[in-house]
Structures are given as structure tokens and as C-alpha cells.
Amino acid sequence: MSLPKHVRLVEVGPRDGLQNERQPISVADKVRLVDDLSAAGLSYIEVGSFVSPKWVPQMAGSAEVFAQIGQQAGVTYAALTPNMQGLEAAIEAGVREVAVFGAASEAFSQKNINCSIGESLARFVPLLEAARVNGVQVRGYVSCVLGCPYEGEVDPARVAQVAHELFTMGCYEVSLGDTIGTGTPGKTRQLIDVVGRRVPRDKLAGHFHDTYGQALANVYASLLEGIAVFDSSVTGLGGCPYAKGASGNVASEDVLYMLNGLGIDTGVDLDALIAAGERISQLLGRANGSRVARARLGQ
Ligand code: HMG
Ligand code: MG
């Protein structure tokens, strides 16, 4: 299969990245990060989450962040919403696109959202209906698609089932999350082969955490399978609070560099993205997590 000519990058750094930070980060600093990312040309930014502040304290200020970002035309600013309470808070904050998140592993579902996979899907049905009535678009996530921190191997057929249910209930796109980054390119291709029989490939996205250093290879493997939407995190920020030891998503800068090299258009400016990543790295007192940024910055 030939490679796609255009890829949409979904920047999840402000949400998937920062949700894992223990140190306090001000609303102003989060706003600056989001604004830097839209200035770099990203057309989709996951800004925050409307989840329980007891579960994920860092996302507590998401409504303020939404109120203060400089929203640009043509850019989607999205938030995670695990239930109706989250959707209502997101709508109240003026959010026009949300994401629901389920899992392919029962144990992870319990740890992350305190309910079974079946309960979560049942909860999403009225959420999607309310979102539709309010003109809010809904994206879906499936976590643990290539391994679970509690259950180990995950059967691709289970991933396909959950992805199919999210898609048929109205999620316009389903992002396949390698939450703990254990996937390898061959398994990624096999997964897309199985899931692609239940959900069209142009409705799937890849979301690869880089814990085992496989994420960029998995993005390439997915491109070969016709996937053209990838979630990534500036400077590789983050992890999941309910997947101990998992590192951040693949660095957006590294994905962009590879896509540029393949002649695939994204509309994102690499230098501006590197500057955004370096600013947040310095603010967090962290080494820059992008190999490309480190090379370019001589670090
Ligand atoms: P629960 O305790 O079962 O919820 O948590 P509940 O309905 O029984 O309510 C208990 C309390 O939570 C109540 O407050 C509610 O008001 C409050 P209290 O009366 O005790 O003061 N509450 C809320 N507060 C704010 N916003 C809400 C909300 N809902 C209830 N939306 C719940 C269930 C889902 C809320 C909880 O488990 C939760 O917030 N989990 C979020 C976990 C999370 O955000 N994880 C990280 C994101 S997922 C991820 O990173 C993976 C991904 O990147 C893909 C991948 O990598 O695989 C997407
Ligand atoms: Mg994630």
C-alpha cells in the first residue's frame, strides 16, 4: 500500500503529557503551551480533561485553560470526558469536541475509569447522544491495544470489538492507544489488519506511547497500513497515571521530522514545534524528550 500524502497530527501534549506531571503547572503556562502549538500549525490540540480532580489533579484547571487560550480558526481544541458530568462541564466551558476513552482490558478499565468495559460503553451512549444534540463532535479512544499493564497480552479481536462499538455509537474516529508502549511494528500491522475489518481504516488513528522505544516504528508500520492520523506529544511529554512506568507519547517533533522526510504533508512547522517543546521542557526542568529537537538544539 502506498503512503498517505497528508497526515493529521493530533497533539496530545497538554492533556496526555501534562496529566502525569506532579509539579503544579499554572493555567498561564498551559495556555502558553497550547498557543505555541497552534502557532506551530497544529490543527488539532487536546487541551485538557473534564475528569475527577481526585483522580487526575493536574487537569483540574481545564475550564480556565479553555477560557484563556487564543482559539484560532481551523484548529480543533478538544477535551477528554469520561461521563455525562464531564461532557456537561466541557459544554459549559465552550468545548466543541470531546473524546471518550474506553479500554480493551477489563483491569485497566477498572483502574482508569472505575468501571467495566461494558459499563463504560453503556455510559458513552447517552453522552454521545447529548453531544450530538449540542453539536459537539466525539472522538473515541481504546487503551491497551497492544498490551495491558495488569493483564499482559491483549487479543486484537477484543480491541476490534471495542473500537467497533465506539464507532457505531457515533465516534467519528477511533484512536488505538498503545498505552504502555509495548507494541512492535509487526504486531501493530496485525492489529490494524484485524481492527480494520470492523472499522474503516480512514476512521482509525494511532496513539503510541514510547516506553519501549518502538513508537516511531509503530507510526511507520501504521502508515504502511493506510493510517493517516497520529496522536503525538510535544517533546514526548507524559504518560498515563493509571499505567505505572509508561512514558509519554511519541514526540511530535520526531513524528513530524519523519513525515517531512517521507514527503507527507502535515501543515506543521518543525522549527516552531521545536521551540514550543523546548519552552515547556525548560519550564518543567526536564531534558527535551525529542531526539530531533535535541539534535537541532545541539543538546
Ligand atoms: P468514580 O469515582 O467512579 O465516579 O470515578 P462517580 O460518578 O462515582 O463520582 C465520584 C466523584 O467524582 C463525585 O464527587 C463526582 O462529582 C466526581 P464527590 O461527590 O465524591 O465529591 N466526578 C467528577 N468530577 C469532575 N469531572 C467528572 C466527574 N465524574 C465524577 N467528569 C471517573 C469515575 C470516570 C470520574 C474517574 O475514574 C475519573 O475521573 N477517571 C479519569 C482517569 C483519567 O483521566 N485517566 C487518564 C486519561 S486516559 C489516558 O491517558 C489514555 C489515553 O491517552 C489513551 C492511551 O494512551 O491508551 C486516552
Ligand atoms: Mg495516552
Short mmCIF file of C-alpha atoms and ligand atoms in Angstrom, two decimals:
data_model
loop_
_atom_site.label_atom_id
_atom_site.label_comp_id
_atom_site.label_asym_id
_atom_site.label_seq_id
_atom_site.Cartn_x
_atom_site.Cartn_y
_atom_site.Cartn_z
CA MET A 1 0.00 0.00 0.00
CA SER A 2 1.29 3.48 -0.81
CA LEU A 3 1.84 6.02 1.95
CA PRO A 4 -0.75 8.73 2.60
CA LYS A 5 0.03 12.16 1.12
CA HIS A 6 -1.37 14.03 4.09
CA VAL A 7 -1.33 13.17 7.80
CA ARG A 8 -3.30 14.85 10.57
CA LEU A 9 -1.30 15.20 13.76
CA VAL A 10 -3.35 15.21 16.96
CA GLU A 11 -1.28 17.00 19.58
CA VAL A 12 -1.97 15.47 22.97
CA GLY A 13 0.89 17.02 24.97
CA PRO A 14 -1.21 19.47 27.01
CA ARG A 15 -3.50 16.60 28.08
CA ASP A 16 -1.76 13.22 27.87
CA GLY A 17 1.56 14.90 28.62
CA LEU A 18 0.73 17.24 31.45
CA GLN A 19 -1.84 14.96 33.17
CA ASN A 20 1.05 12.96 34.52
CA GLU A 21 3.04 15.87 35.97
CA ARG A 22 3.17 16.00 39.75
CA GLN A 23 4.53 19.54 39.99
CA PRO A 24 1.96 22.32 39.78
CA ILE A 25 1.70 23.94 36.36
CA SER A 26 -0.13 27.25 36.19
CA VAL A 27 -3.06 27.88 33.90
CA ALA A 28 -0.98 30.59 32.21
CA ASP A 29 1.78 28.09 31.39
CA LYS A 30 -0.72 25.60 29.98
CA VAL A 31 -2.32 28.33 27.90
CA ARG A 32 1.08 29.36 26.57
CA LEU A 33 1.82 25.78 25.56
CA VAL A 34 -1.48 25.42 23.69
CA ASP A 35 -1.00 28.77 21.97
CA ASP A 36 2.57 27.85 20.97
CA LEU A 37 1.26 24.61 19.48
CA SER A 38 -1.47 26.26 17.42
CA ALA A 39 1.06 28.85 16.23
CA ALA A 40 3.23 25.95 15.03
CA GLY A 41 0.41 24.94 12.68
CA LEU A 42 -1.17 22.05 14.55
CA SER A 43 -4.82 21.79 13.59
CA TYR A 44 -5.91 19.56 16.47
CA ILE A 45 -4.88 20.05 20.09
CA GLU A 46 -6.13 18.07 23.07
CA VAL A 47 -6.18 20.81 25.67
CA GLY A 48 -7.34 19.08 28.85
CA SER A 49 -9.77 16.74 30.58
CA PHE A 50 -13.04 17.08 32.41
CA VAL A 51 -12.39 14.18 34.77
CA SER A 52 -12.48 13.83 38.53
CA PRO A 53 -9.87 16.14 40.09
CA LYS A 54 -9.36 13.46 42.75
CA TRP A 55 -8.24 11.05 40.04
CA VAL A 56 -6.18 13.43 37.90
CA PRO A 57 -5.46 16.63 39.86
CA GLN A 58 -3.35 18.22 37.11
CA MET A 59 -6.35 18.54 34.77
CA ALA A 60 -8.48 20.39 37.34
CA GLY A 61 -7.99 23.78 35.68
CA SER A 62 -9.10 22.70 32.20
CA ALA A 63 -12.09 25.06 32.04
CA GLU A 64 -9.82 28.05 32.78
CA VAL A 65 -7.35 26.88 30.16
CA PHE A 66 -10.13 26.70 27.56
CA ALA A 67 -11.32 30.18 28.55
CA GLN A 68 -7.88 31.72 28.10
CA ILE A 69 -6.39 30.09 25.01
CA GLY A 70 -6.34 32.15 21.84
CA GLN A 71 -8.56 29.93 19.70
CA GLN A 72 -7.53 30.03 16.06
CA ALA A 73 -9.87 29.40 13.15
CA GLY A 74 -9.43 25.93 11.69
CA VAL A 75 -7.96 24.47 14.89
CA THR A 76 -9.87 21.88 16.93
CA TYR A 77 -9.42 22.24 20.69
CA ALA A 78 -10.57 19.04 22.38
CA ALA A 79 -11.04 17.61 25.87
CA LEU A 80 -11.46 14.18 27.41
CA THR A 81 -14.83 13.46 29.01
CA PRO A 82 -15.34 10.09 30.77
CA ASN A 83 -19.03 10.58 31.60
CA MET A 84 -22.03 12.89 31.33
CA GLN A 85 -20.74 15.09 34.17
CA GLY A 86 -17.55 15.65 32.17
CA LEU A 87 -19.46 16.38 28.97
CA GLU A 88 -21.68 18.92 30.75
CA ALA A 89 -18.62 20.67 32.20
CA ALA A 90 -16.95 20.68 28.79
CA ILE A 91 -20.02 22.18 27.09
CA GLU A 92 -20.21 24.78 29.85
CA ALA A 93 -16.58 25.67 29.07
CA GLY A 94 -17.45 26.11 25.39
CA VAL A 95 -15.69 22.94 24.18
CA ARG A 96 -16.79 21.84 20.69
CA GLU A 97 -15.04 18.46 20.52
CA VAL A 98 -14.58 15.82 23.19
CA ALA A 99 -13.13 12.33 23.44
CA VAL A 100 -14.44 9.33 25.34
CA PHE A 101 -11.95 6.70 26.42
CA GLY A 102 -12.53 3.02 26.83
CA ALA A 103 -10.15 0.09 27.05
CA ALA A 104 -9.62 -3.35 25.60
CA SER A 105 -8.61 -4.66 29.02
CA GLU A 106 -11.03 -5.07 31.94
CA ALA A 107 -8.39 -4.50 34.60
CA PHE A 108 -7.21 -1.26 33.02
CA SER A 109 -10.79 -0.05 32.60
CA GLN A 110 -11.39 -0.54 36.32
CA LYS A 111 -8.17 1.23 37.33
CA ASN A 112 -8.61 4.12 34.91
CA ILE A 113 -12.33 4.89 35.00
CA ASN A 114 -13.60 2.70 37.83
CA CYS A 115 -15.98 0.58 35.77
CA SER A 116 -16.04 -2.40 33.42
CA ILE A 117 -15.64 -2.07 29.65
CA GLY A 118 -19.35 -2.83 29.21
CA GLU A 119 -20.36 -0.22 31.78
CA SER A 120 -18.14 2.38 30.13
CA LEU A 121 -19.64 1.75 26.70
CA ALA A 122 -23.16 1.92 28.13
CA ARG A 123 -22.22 5.25 29.75
CA PHE A 124 -20.92 6.62 26.46
CA VAL A 125 -24.18 6.04 24.55
CA PRO A 126 -26.19 8.85 26.25
CA LEU A 127 -23.05 11.00 26.32
CA LEU A 128 -22.76 10.75 22.54
CA GLU A 129 -26.45 11.48 22.16
CA ALA A 130 -26.16 14.62 24.33
CA ALA A 131 -23.05 15.66 22.43
CA ARG A 132 -24.88 15.27 19.11
CA VAL A 133 -27.79 17.37 20.34
CA ASN A 134 -25.31 20.07 21.38
CA GLY A 135 -23.32 19.92 18.13
CA VAL A 136 -20.23 18.53 19.87
CA GLN A 137 -18.07 16.05 17.95
CA VAL A 138 -16.85 12.94 19.76
CA ARG A 139 -13.67 11.01 19.18
CA GLY A 140 -13.11 7.62 20.81
CA TYR A 141 -10.06 6.01 22.36
CA VAL A 142 -9.32 2.38 23.03
CA SER A 143 -6.50 1.87 25.53
CA CYS A 144 -4.22 -1.12 25.94
CA VAL A 145 -4.48 -2.15 22.30
CA LEU A 146 -1.03 -3.76 22.26
CA GLY A 147 -0.69 -4.80 25.88
CA CYS A 148 -2.04 -4.09 29.35
CA PRO A 149 -0.03 -3.26 32.49
CA TYR A 150 -2.25 -5.63 34.50
CA GLU A 151 -3.35 -8.35 32.04
CA GLY A 152 -0.37 -8.56 29.66
CA GLU A 153 -1.25 -9.67 26.11
CA VAL A 154 -4.44 -8.26 24.64
CA ASP A 155 -6.32 -10.07 21.87
CA PRO A 156 -6.69 -7.83 18.77
CA ALA A 157 -10.25 -9.17 18.39
CA ARG A 158 -11.17 -7.53 21.71
CA VAL A 159 -9.69 -4.24 20.52
CA ALA A 160 -11.68 -4.55 17.30
CA GLN A 161 -14.89 -5.18 19.25
CA VAL A 162 -14.49 -2.09 21.46
CA ALA A 163 -13.39 0.07 18.52
CA HIS A 164 -16.40 -1.12 16.52
CA GLU A 165 -18.79 -0.30 19.36
CA LEU A 166 -17.33 3.20 19.75
CA PHE A 167 -17.57 3.78 16.02
CA THR A 168 -21.13 2.51 15.67
CA MET A 169 -22.35 4.58 18.64
CA GLY A 170 -21.13 7.70 16.81
CA CYS A 171 -17.45 8.35 17.46
CA TYR A 172 -16.28 9.79 14.14
CA GLU A 173 -12.78 8.40 14.66
CA VAL A 174 -11.26 5.81 16.98
CA SER A 175 -7.73 6.22 18.27
CA LEU A 176 -5.91 3.00 19.10
CA GLY A 177 -3.81 3.53 22.21
CA ASP A 178 -0.65 1.59 22.94
CA THR A 179 -0.86 2.89 26.49
CA ILE A 180 2.28 1.17 27.78
CA GLY A 181 4.29 1.24 24.57
CA THR A 182 4.95 -2.49 24.38
CA GLY A 183 3.81 -2.84 20.77
CA THR A 184 6.18 -3.64 17.94
CA PRO A 185 5.70 -2.91 14.22
CA GLY A 186 4.64 -6.43 13.21
CA LYS A 187 2.02 -6.56 15.97
CA THR A 188 0.87 -3.08 15.04
CA ARG A 189 0.26 -4.12 11.44
CA GLN A 190 -1.54 -7.24 12.58
CA LEU A 191 -3.71 -5.16 14.93
CA ILE A 192 -4.70 -2.75 12.15
CA ASP A 193 -5.47 -5.69 9.90
CA VAL A 194 -7.89 -7.10 12.49
CA VAL A 195 -9.43 -3.79 13.63
CA GLY A 196 -9.61 -2.55 10.03
CA ARG A 197 -12.14 -5.28 9.26
CA ARG A 198 -14.57 -3.76 11.79
CA VAL A 199 -13.80 -0.02 11.46
CA PRO A 200 -12.70 1.63 8.19
CA ARG A 201 -9.02 2.49 8.25
CA ASP A 202 -9.69 6.12 7.43
CA LYS A 203 -11.63 6.29 10.71
CA LEU A 204 -8.71 4.98 12.79
CA ALA A 205 -5.82 6.82 14.43
CA GLY A 206 -2.63 5.60 16.09
CA HIS A 207 -1.66 6.64 19.63
CA PHE A 208 1.71 5.22 20.55
CA HIS A 209 3.48 5.70 23.85
CA ASP A 210 7.22 5.34 23.56
CA THR A 211 8.08 3.36 26.70
CA TYR A 212 9.99 0.67 24.77
CA GLY A 213 11.30 2.99 22.05
CA GLN A 214 9.00 1.44 19.44
CA ALA A 215 6.58 4.29 18.88
CA LEU A 216 8.10 5.86 15.76
CA ALA A 217 8.49 2.43 14.17
CA ASN A 218 4.85 1.74 15.02
CA VAL A 219 3.80 5.02 13.38
CA TYR A 220 5.63 3.96 10.22
CA ALA A 221 4.08 0.48 10.35
CA SER A 222 0.65 2.13 10.65
CA LEU A 223 1.36 4.42 7.69
CA LEU A 224 2.08 1.31 5.65
CA GLU A 225 -1.35 0.03 6.69
CA GLY A 226 -3.03 3.21 5.48
CA ILE A 227 -3.47 5.04 8.79
CA ALA A 228 -3.20 8.81 8.34
CA VAL A 229 -3.97 10.26 11.79
CA PHE A 230 -1.47 10.08 14.66
CA ASP A 231 -1.58 11.33 18.21
CA SER A 232 1.72 12.63 19.50
CA SER A 233 3.01 14.76 22.32
CA VAL A 234 5.36 17.70 22.01
CA THR A 235 8.80 16.79 23.43
CA GLY A 236 7.36 13.35 24.27
CA LEU A 237 5.65 14.69 27.39
CA GLY A 238 3.72 12.44 29.68
CA GLY A 239 2.33 9.01 30.36
CA CYS A 240 -0.80 7.65 31.91
CA PRO A 241 -1.39 7.98 35.67
CA TYR A 242 -3.01 4.53 35.65
CA ALA A 243 -0.24 2.77 33.72
CA LYS A 244 2.74 2.89 36.09
CA GLY A 245 6.09 3.38 34.40
CA ALA A 246 4.59 4.20 30.99
CA SER A 247 6.40 7.06 29.30
CA GLY A 248 4.95 9.76 27.11
CA ASN A 249 3.63 9.58 23.60
CA VAL A 250 6.00 9.59 20.70
CA ALA A 251 7.47 13.09 20.43
CA SER A 252 5.56 15.23 17.90
CA GLU A 253 8.83 16.69 16.61
CA ASP A 254 10.18 13.21 15.81
CA VAL A 255 6.99 12.16 14.00
CA LEU A 256 6.99 15.41 12.04
CA TYR A 257 10.63 15.02 11.04
CA MET A 258 9.92 11.53 9.76
CA LEU A 259 6.79 12.63 7.89
CA ASN A 260 8.67 15.56 6.34
CA GLY A 261 11.34 13.12 5.21
CA LEU A 262 8.67 10.92 3.62
CA GLY A 263 7.23 13.94 1.79
CA ILE A 264 3.96 13.68 3.73
CA ASP A 265 2.20 16.98 4.32
CA THR A 266 1.00 17.98 7.83
CA GLY A 267 0.88 21.79 7.77
CA VAL A 268 3.08 21.90 10.89
CA ASP A 269 6.28 23.94 11.14
CA LEU A 270 9.14 21.92 12.65
CA ASP A 271 11.15 24.88 13.98
CA ALA A 272 8.13 26.39 15.72
CA LEU A 273 7.24 22.98 17.19
CA ILE A 274 10.79 22.53 18.49
CA ALA A 275 10.62 25.96 20.11
CA ALA A 276 7.32 25.04 21.81
CA GLY A 277 8.79 21.79 23.10
CA GLU A 278 11.94 23.45 24.39
CA ARG A 279 9.95 26.11 26.23
CA ILE A 280 7.80 23.57 28.10
CA SER A 281 10.84 21.35 28.80
CA GLN A 282 12.63 24.28 30.43
CA LEU A 283 9.55 25.21 32.38
CA LEU A 284 9.26 21.67 33.74
CA GLY A 285 13.01 21.47 34.35
CA ARG A 286 13.26 18.45 32.05
CA ALA A 287 15.64 17.37 29.33
CA ASN A 288 13.97 17.77 25.95
CA GLY A 289 12.34 14.40 25.11
CA SER A 290 12.54 14.76 21.33
CA ARG A 291 15.61 13.31 19.61
CA VAL A 292 15.09 15.68 16.68
CA ALA A 293 14.85 18.71 18.97
CA ARG A 294 17.99 17.70 20.86
CA ALA A 295 19.89 17.29 17.59
CA ARG A 296 18.68 20.63 16.25
CA LEU A 297 19.34 22.44 19.53
CA GLY A 298 22.79 20.86 19.93
CA GLN A 299 21.90 19.29 23.27
P1 HMG B 1 -15.99 7.42 40.13
O1 HMG B 1 -15.38 7.66 41.48
O2 HMG B 1 -16.47 6.06 39.80
O3 HMG B 1 -17.15 8.49 39.81
O4 HMG B 1 -14.92 7.87 39.04
P2 HMG B 1 -18.55 8.75 40.45
O5 HMG B 1 -19.50 9.00 39.33
O6 HMG B 1 -18.90 7.70 41.48
O7 HMG B 1 -18.33 10.15 41.22
C1 HMG B 1 -17.43 10.23 42.34
C2 HMG B 1 -16.97 11.66 42.50
O8 HMG B 1 -16.28 12.09 41.31
C3 HMG B 1 -18.10 12.67 42.71
O9 HMG B 1 -17.56 13.70 43.52
C4 HMG B 1 -18.33 13.21 41.34
O10 HMG B 1 -18.87 14.52 41.38
C5 HMG B 1 -16.91 13.26 40.78
P3 HMG B 1 -17.73 13.72 45.13
O11 HMG B 1 -19.23 13.67 45.34
O12 HMG B 1 -17.06 12.47 45.65
O13 HMG B 1 -17.06 14.98 45.53
N1 HMG B 1 -16.90 13.18 39.32
C6 HMG B 1 -16.37 14.12 38.52
N2 HMG B 1 -15.73 15.27 38.78
C7 HMG B 1 -15.33 16.00 37.74
N3 HMG B 1 -15.49 15.62 36.44
C8 HMG B 1 -16.11 14.47 36.14
C9 HMG B 1 -16.57 13.67 37.21
N4 HMG B 1 -17.22 12.49 37.26
C10 HMG B 1 -17.41 12.20 38.54
N5 HMG B 1 -16.26 14.11 34.88
C11 HMG B 1 -14.38 8.74 36.87
C12 HMG B 1 -15.19 7.72 37.66
C13 HMG B 1 -14.50 8.35 35.43
C14 HMG B 1 -14.97 10.11 37.11
C15 HMG B 1 -12.92 8.71 37.36
O14 HMG B 1 -12.48 7.40 37.36
C16 HMG B 1 -12.02 9.55 36.51
O15 HMG B 1 -12.10 10.78 36.51
N6 HMG B 1 -11.09 8.91 35.77
C17 HMG B 1 -10.24 9.65 34.83
C18 HMG B 1 -9.00 8.91 34.60
C19 HMG B 1 -8.15 9.64 33.59
O16 HMG B 1 -8.37 10.80 33.28
N7 HMG B 1 -7.14 8.93 33.11
C20 HMG B 1 -6.21 9.47 32.16
C21 HMG B 1 -6.78 9.68 30.81
S1 HMG B 1 -6.94 8.19 29.85
C22 HMG B 1 -5.39 8.00 29.10
O17 HMG B 1 -4.48 8.70 29.42
C23 HMG B 1 -5.27 7.01 27.97
C24 HMG B 1 -5.26 7.66 26.59
O18 HMG B 1 -4.20 8.59 26.48
C25 HMG B 1 -5.11 6.60 25.51
C26 HMG B 1 -3.95 5.63 25.78
O19 HMG B 1 -2.80 6.07 25.96
O20 HMG B 1 -4.23 4.43 25.79
C27 HMG B 1 -6.57 8.42 26.31
MG MG B 2 -2.19 8.08 26.09
#
